[in-house]
mmCIF file of C-alpha atoms in Angstrom:
data_model
loop_
_atom_site.group_PDB
_atom_site.id
_atom_site.type_symbol
_atom_site.label_atom_id
_atom_site.label_comp_id
_atom_site.label_asym_id
_atom_site.label_seq_id
_atom_site.Cartn_x
_atom_site.Cartn_y
_atom_site.Cartn_z
ATOM 1 C CA UNK A 1 -3.567 33.493 81.577
ATOM 2 C CA UNK A 2 -5.597 34.932 84.430
ATOM 3 C CA UNK A 3 -8.825 33.553 82.921
ATOM 4 C CA UNK A 4 -7.186 30.155 82.451
ATOM 5 C CA UNK A 5 -6.016 30.120 86.067
ATOM 6 C CA UNK A 6 -9.504 31.151 87.191
ATOM 7 C CA UNK A 7 -11.169 28.251 85.345
ATOM 8 C CA UNK A 8 -8.630 25.737 86.663
ATOM 9 C CA UNK A 9 -9.144 27.076 90.197
ATOM 10 C CA UNK A 10 -12.926 26.756 89.819
ATOM 11 C CA UNK A 11 -12.512 23.141 88.685
ATOM 12 C CA UNK A 12 -10.133 22.416 91.572
ATOM 13 C CA UNK A 13 -12.559 23.935 94.110
ATOM 14 C CA UNK A 14 -15.447 21.963 92.604
ATOM 15 C CA UNK A 15 -13.436 18.752 92.892
ATOM 16 C CA UNK A 16 -12.320 19.586 96.443
ATOM 17 C CA UNK A 17 -15.965 20.086 97.441
ATOM 18 C CA UNK A 18 -16.594 16.352 96.914
ATOM 19 C CA UNK A 19 -14.196 15.078 99.600
ATOM 20 C CA UNK A 20 -12.760 12.715 96.984
ATOM 21 C CA UNK A 21 -8.987 12.315 96.694
ATOM 22 C CA UNK A 22 -8.871 12.824 92.921
ATOM 23 C CA UNK A 23 -6.615 14.886 90.709
ATOM 24 C CA UNK A 24 -7.834 17.197 87.955
ATOM 25 C CA UNK A 25 -6.507 14.793 85.266
ATOM 26 C CA UNK A 26 -8.508 11.970 86.882
ATOM 27 C CA UNK A 27 -11.591 14.185 86.889
ATOM 28 C CA UNK A 28 -10.973 14.959 83.226
ATOM 29 C CA UNK A 29 -10.862 11.221 82.471
ATOM 30 C CA UNK A 30 -14.152 10.712 84.317
ATOM 31 C CA UNK A 31 -15.745 13.571 82.363
ATOM 32 C CA UNK A 32 -14.573 12.068 79.047
ATOM 33 C CA UNK A 33 -16.016 8.661 79.957
ATOM 34 C CA UNK A 34 -19.212 10.298 81.229
ATOM 35 C CA UNK A 35 -19.595 12.304 78.020
ATOM 36 C CA UNK A 36 -18.670 9.594 75.520
ATOM 37 C CA UNK A 37 -18.848 6.304 77.428
ATOM 38 C CA UNK A 38 -18.586 3.461 77.075
ATOM 39 C CA UNK A 39 -15.189 4.003 75.482
ATOM 40 C CA UNK A 40 -12.116 1.988 74.661
ATOM 41 C CA UNK A 41 -9.055 2.476 76.860
ATOM 42 C CA UNK A 42 -6.936 3.392 73.805
ATOM 43 C CA UNK A 43 -9.423 6.098 72.788
ATOM 44 C CA UNK A 44 -9.429 7.531 76.312
ATOM 45 C CA UNK A 45 -5.621 7.695 76.269
ATOM 46 C CA UNK A 46 -5.619 9.446 72.891
ATOM 47 C CA UNK A 47 -8.318 11.907 73.961
ATOM 48 C CA UNK A 48 -6.386 12.758 77.138
ATOM 49 C CA UNK A 49 -3.188 12.919 75.059
ATOM 50 C CA UNK A 50 -1.363 10.437 77.300
ATOM 51 C CA UNK A 51 0.172 7.075 76.482
ATOM 52 C CA UNK A 52 -1.832 3.905 77.067
ATOM 53 C CA UNK A 53 0.155 2.854 80.142
ATOM 54 C CA UNK A 54 -0.508 6.221 81.812
ATOM 55 C CA UNK A 55 -4.223 5.927 81.002
ATOM 56 C CA UNK A 56 -4.256 2.365 82.330
ATOM 57 C CA UNK A 57 -2.691 3.424 85.658
ATOM 58 C CA UNK A 58 -5.246 6.241 85.937
ATOM 59 C CA UNK A 59 -8.104 3.853 85.172
ATOM 60 C CA UNK A 60 -6.795 1.364 87.747
ATOM 61 C CA UNK A 61 -6.892 4.096 90.429
ATOM 62 C CA UNK A 62 -10.389 5.161 89.372
ATOM 63 C CA UNK A 63 -11.518 1.536 89.337
ATOM 64 C CA UNK A 64 -10.147 0.940 92.845
ATOM 65 C CA UNK A 65 -12.120 4.026 93.960
ATOM 66 C CA UNK A 66 -15.245 2.375 92.433
ATOM 67 C CA UNK A 67 -15.723 5.242 89.957
ATOM 68 C CA UNK A 68 -14.984 3.393 86.703
ATOM 69 C CA UNK A 69 -15.913 -0.074 85.504
ATOM 70 C CA UNK A 70 -13.316 -1.759 83.292
ATOM 71 C CA UNK A 71 -14.212 -4.873 81.321
ATOM 72 C CA UNK A 72 -12.760 -6.799 78.409
ATOM 73 C CA UNK A 73 -14.786 -6.385 75.244
ATOM 74 C CA UNK A 74 -16.423 -9.800 74.642
ATOM 75 C CA UNK A 75 -16.341 -9.080 70.890
ATOM 76 C CA UNK A 76 -12.599 -8.313 70.883
ATOM 77 C CA UNK A 77 -10.664 -9.574 73.899
ATOM 78 C CA UNK A 78 -7.748 -7.204 73.151
ATOM 79 C CA UNK A 79 -9.943 -4.178 73.902
ATOM 80 C CA UNK A 80 -10.807 -2.784 77.319
ATOM 81 C CA UNK A 81 -14.165 -1.028 77.621
ATOM 82 C CA UNK A 82 -14.634 1.701 80.225
ATOM 83 C CA UNK A 83 -17.787 3.164 81.681
ATOM 84 C CA UNK A 84 -18.651 5.019 84.841
ATOM 85 C CA UNK A 85 -20.135 3.302 87.844
ATOM 86 C CA UNK A 86 -23.157 4.926 89.486
ATOM 87 C CA UNK A 87 -20.741 6.478 92.023
ATOM 88 C CA UNK A 88 -18.626 7.832 89.149
ATOM 89 C CA UNK A 89 -21.651 9.359 87.423
ATOM 90 C CA UNK A 90 -22.753 10.908 90.715
ATOM 91 C CA UNK A 91 -19.299 12.381 91.342
ATOM 92 C CA UNK A 92 -19.084 13.917 87.861
ATOM 93 C CA UNK A 93 -22.591 15.354 88.214
ATOM 94 C CA UNK A 94 -21.771 16.912 91.600
ATOM 95 C CA UNK A 95 -18.473 18.411 90.431
ATOM 96 C CA UNK A 96 -19.957 19.842 87.228
ATOM 97 C CA UNK A 97 -22.970 21.234 89.103
ATOM 98 C CA UNK A 98 -20.665 22.927 91.621
ATOM 99 C CA UNK A 99 -18.544 24.356 88.816
ATOM 100 C CA UNK A 100 -21.579 25.626 86.878
ATOM 101 C CA UNK A 101 -22.942 27.284 90.029
ATOM 102 C CA UNK A 102 -19.657 29.059 90.713
ATOM 103 C CA UNK A 103 -19.306 30.221 87.097
ATOM 104 C CA UNK A 104 -22.948 31.377 87.059
ATOM 105 C CA UNK A 105 -22.321 33.407 90.227
ATOM 106 C CA UNK A 106 -19.299 35.080 88.625
ATOM 107 C CA UNK A 107 -21.079 35.795 85.341
ATOM 108 C CA UNK A 108 -24.088 37.267 87.163
ATOM 109 C CA UNK A 109 -21.734 39.824 88.719
ATOM 110 C CA UNK A 110 -20.803 41.170 85.276
ATOM 111 C CA UNK A 111 -22.609 44.182 83.828
ATOM 112 C CA UNK A 112 -25.307 43.180 81.309
ATOM 113 C CA UNK A 113 -23.304 44.305 78.266
ATOM 114 C CA UNK A 114 -20.241 42.300 79.381
ATOM 115 C CA UNK A 115 -22.436 39.212 79.911
ATOM 116 C CA UNK A 116 -23.927 39.645 76.435
ATOM 117 C CA UNK A 117 -20.460 39.843 74.878
ATOM 118 C CA UNK A 118 -19.073 36.869 76.800
ATOM 119 C CA UNK A 119 -20.714 34.023 74.845
ATOM 120 C CA UNK A 120 -19.732 35.219 71.339
ATOM 121 C CA UNK A 121 -16.211 35.986 72.553
ATOM 122 C CA UNK A 122 -15.793 32.518 74.045
ATOM 123 C CA UNK A 123 -17.211 30.898 70.892
ATOM 124 C CA UNK A 124 -14.744 32.865 68.768
ATOM 125 C CA UNK A 125 -11.877 31.828 71.038
ATOM 126 C CA UNK A 126 -12.927 28.164 70.819
ATOM 127 C CA UNK A 127 -13.166 28.356 67.026
ATOM 128 C CA UNK A 128 -9.764 30.044 66.802
ATOM 129 C CA UNK A 129 -8.283 27.193 68.817
ATOM 130 C CA UNK A 130 -9.942 24.661 66.471
ATOM 131 C CA UNK A 131 -11.578 22.887 69.394
ATOM 132 C CA UNK A 132 -14.442 20.687 68.301
ATOM 133 C CA UNK A 133 -17.785 21.844 69.634
ATOM 134 C CA UNK A 134 -19.104 18.288 69.370
ATOM 135 C CA UNK A 135 -17.437 16.269 72.163
ATOM 136 C CA UNK A 136 -18.036 13.061 70.211
ATOM 137 C CA UNK A 137 -15.999 14.110 67.144
ATOM 138 C CA UNK A 138 -12.650 13.013 68.622
ATOM 139 C CA UNK A 139 -14.062 9.725 69.896
ATOM 140 C CA UNK A 140 -15.598 8.989 66.487
ATOM 141 C CA UNK A 141 -12.303 9.791 64.795
ATOM 142 C CA UNK A 142 -10.456 7.443 67.141
ATOM 143 C CA UNK A 143 -13.045 4.693 66.821
ATOM 144 C CA UNK A 144 -13.535 4.836 70.575
ATOM 145 C CA UNK A 145 -17.236 5.700 70.639
ATOM 146 C CA UNK A 146 -18.896 2.330 70.575
ATOM 147 C CA UNK A 147 -22.131 0.575 71.322
ATOM 148 C CA UNK A 148 -21.964 -1.003 74.753
ATOM 149 C CA UNK A 149 -21.051 -4.678 74.141
ATOM 150 C CA UNK A 150 -21.377 -5.308 77.887
ATOM 151 C CA UNK A 151 -25.016 -4.220 78.004
ATOM 152 C CA UNK A 152 -27.268 -6.350 75.798
ATOM 153 C CA UNK A 153 -30.192 -3.935 76.220
ATOM 154 C CA UNK A 154 -30.267 -1.414 73.385
ATOM 155 C CA UNK A 155 -29.357 2.095 74.523
ATOM 156 C CA UNK A 156 -32.122 4.619 74.991
ATOM 157 C CA UNK A 157 -32.313 6.716 71.824
ATOM 158 C CA UNK A 158 -31.016 10.263 72.295
ATOM 159 C CA UNK A 159 -33.556 13.062 72.419
ATOM 160 C CA UNK A 160 -33.662 15.202 69.327
ATOM 161 C CA UNK A 161 -31.879 12.607 67.211
ATOM 162 C CA UNK A 162 -28.401 12.927 68.732
ATOM 163 C CA UNK A 163 -26.652 12.676 72.060
ATOM 164 C CA UNK A 164 -26.817 15.819 74.138
ATOM 165 C CA UNK A 165 -23.439 17.456 74.642
ATOM 166 C CA UNK A 166 -22.385 17.745 78.267
ATOM 167 C CA UNK A 167 -20.073 20.237 79.945
ATOM 168 C CA UNK A 168 -16.690 18.778 79.018
ATOM 169 C CA UNK A 169 -14.364 21.518 80.076
ATOM 170 C CA UNK A 170 -12.093 20.807 82.987
#
């Protein structure tokens, strides 16, 4: 529990460092869209494990803060497609960079043998919890990872043959 509280506190401090009036759940939504975007609203709600109306209210707040762009899918007018605005991408990058820096500082304070044991222990914990290492697995399962119908230019192909996983922990 102490480690969990530490990681939440680090995320909260990273978010507070931006001078943005966002909650941790809103940050989590931005990170999901940044990692997997563009995504369908229904897939975002399922990934966040909230109902669609809760996700919609969150998206409306993020849209009014100019962090998320919400458009109707021209191929299916019942679907709403979400992607980050440049300001949203910048915010996520700043928060994650701050969080990585703080975690790096803490890890560097550990003795070498504790640092060496940390990565395998965290991998084992993640596997025991059955958390997908690939952040796109859940979006693929939900059918929420889509080509961007709002951008006619083909996406830049991922390096190494697949999209690079980003830091998705919040």
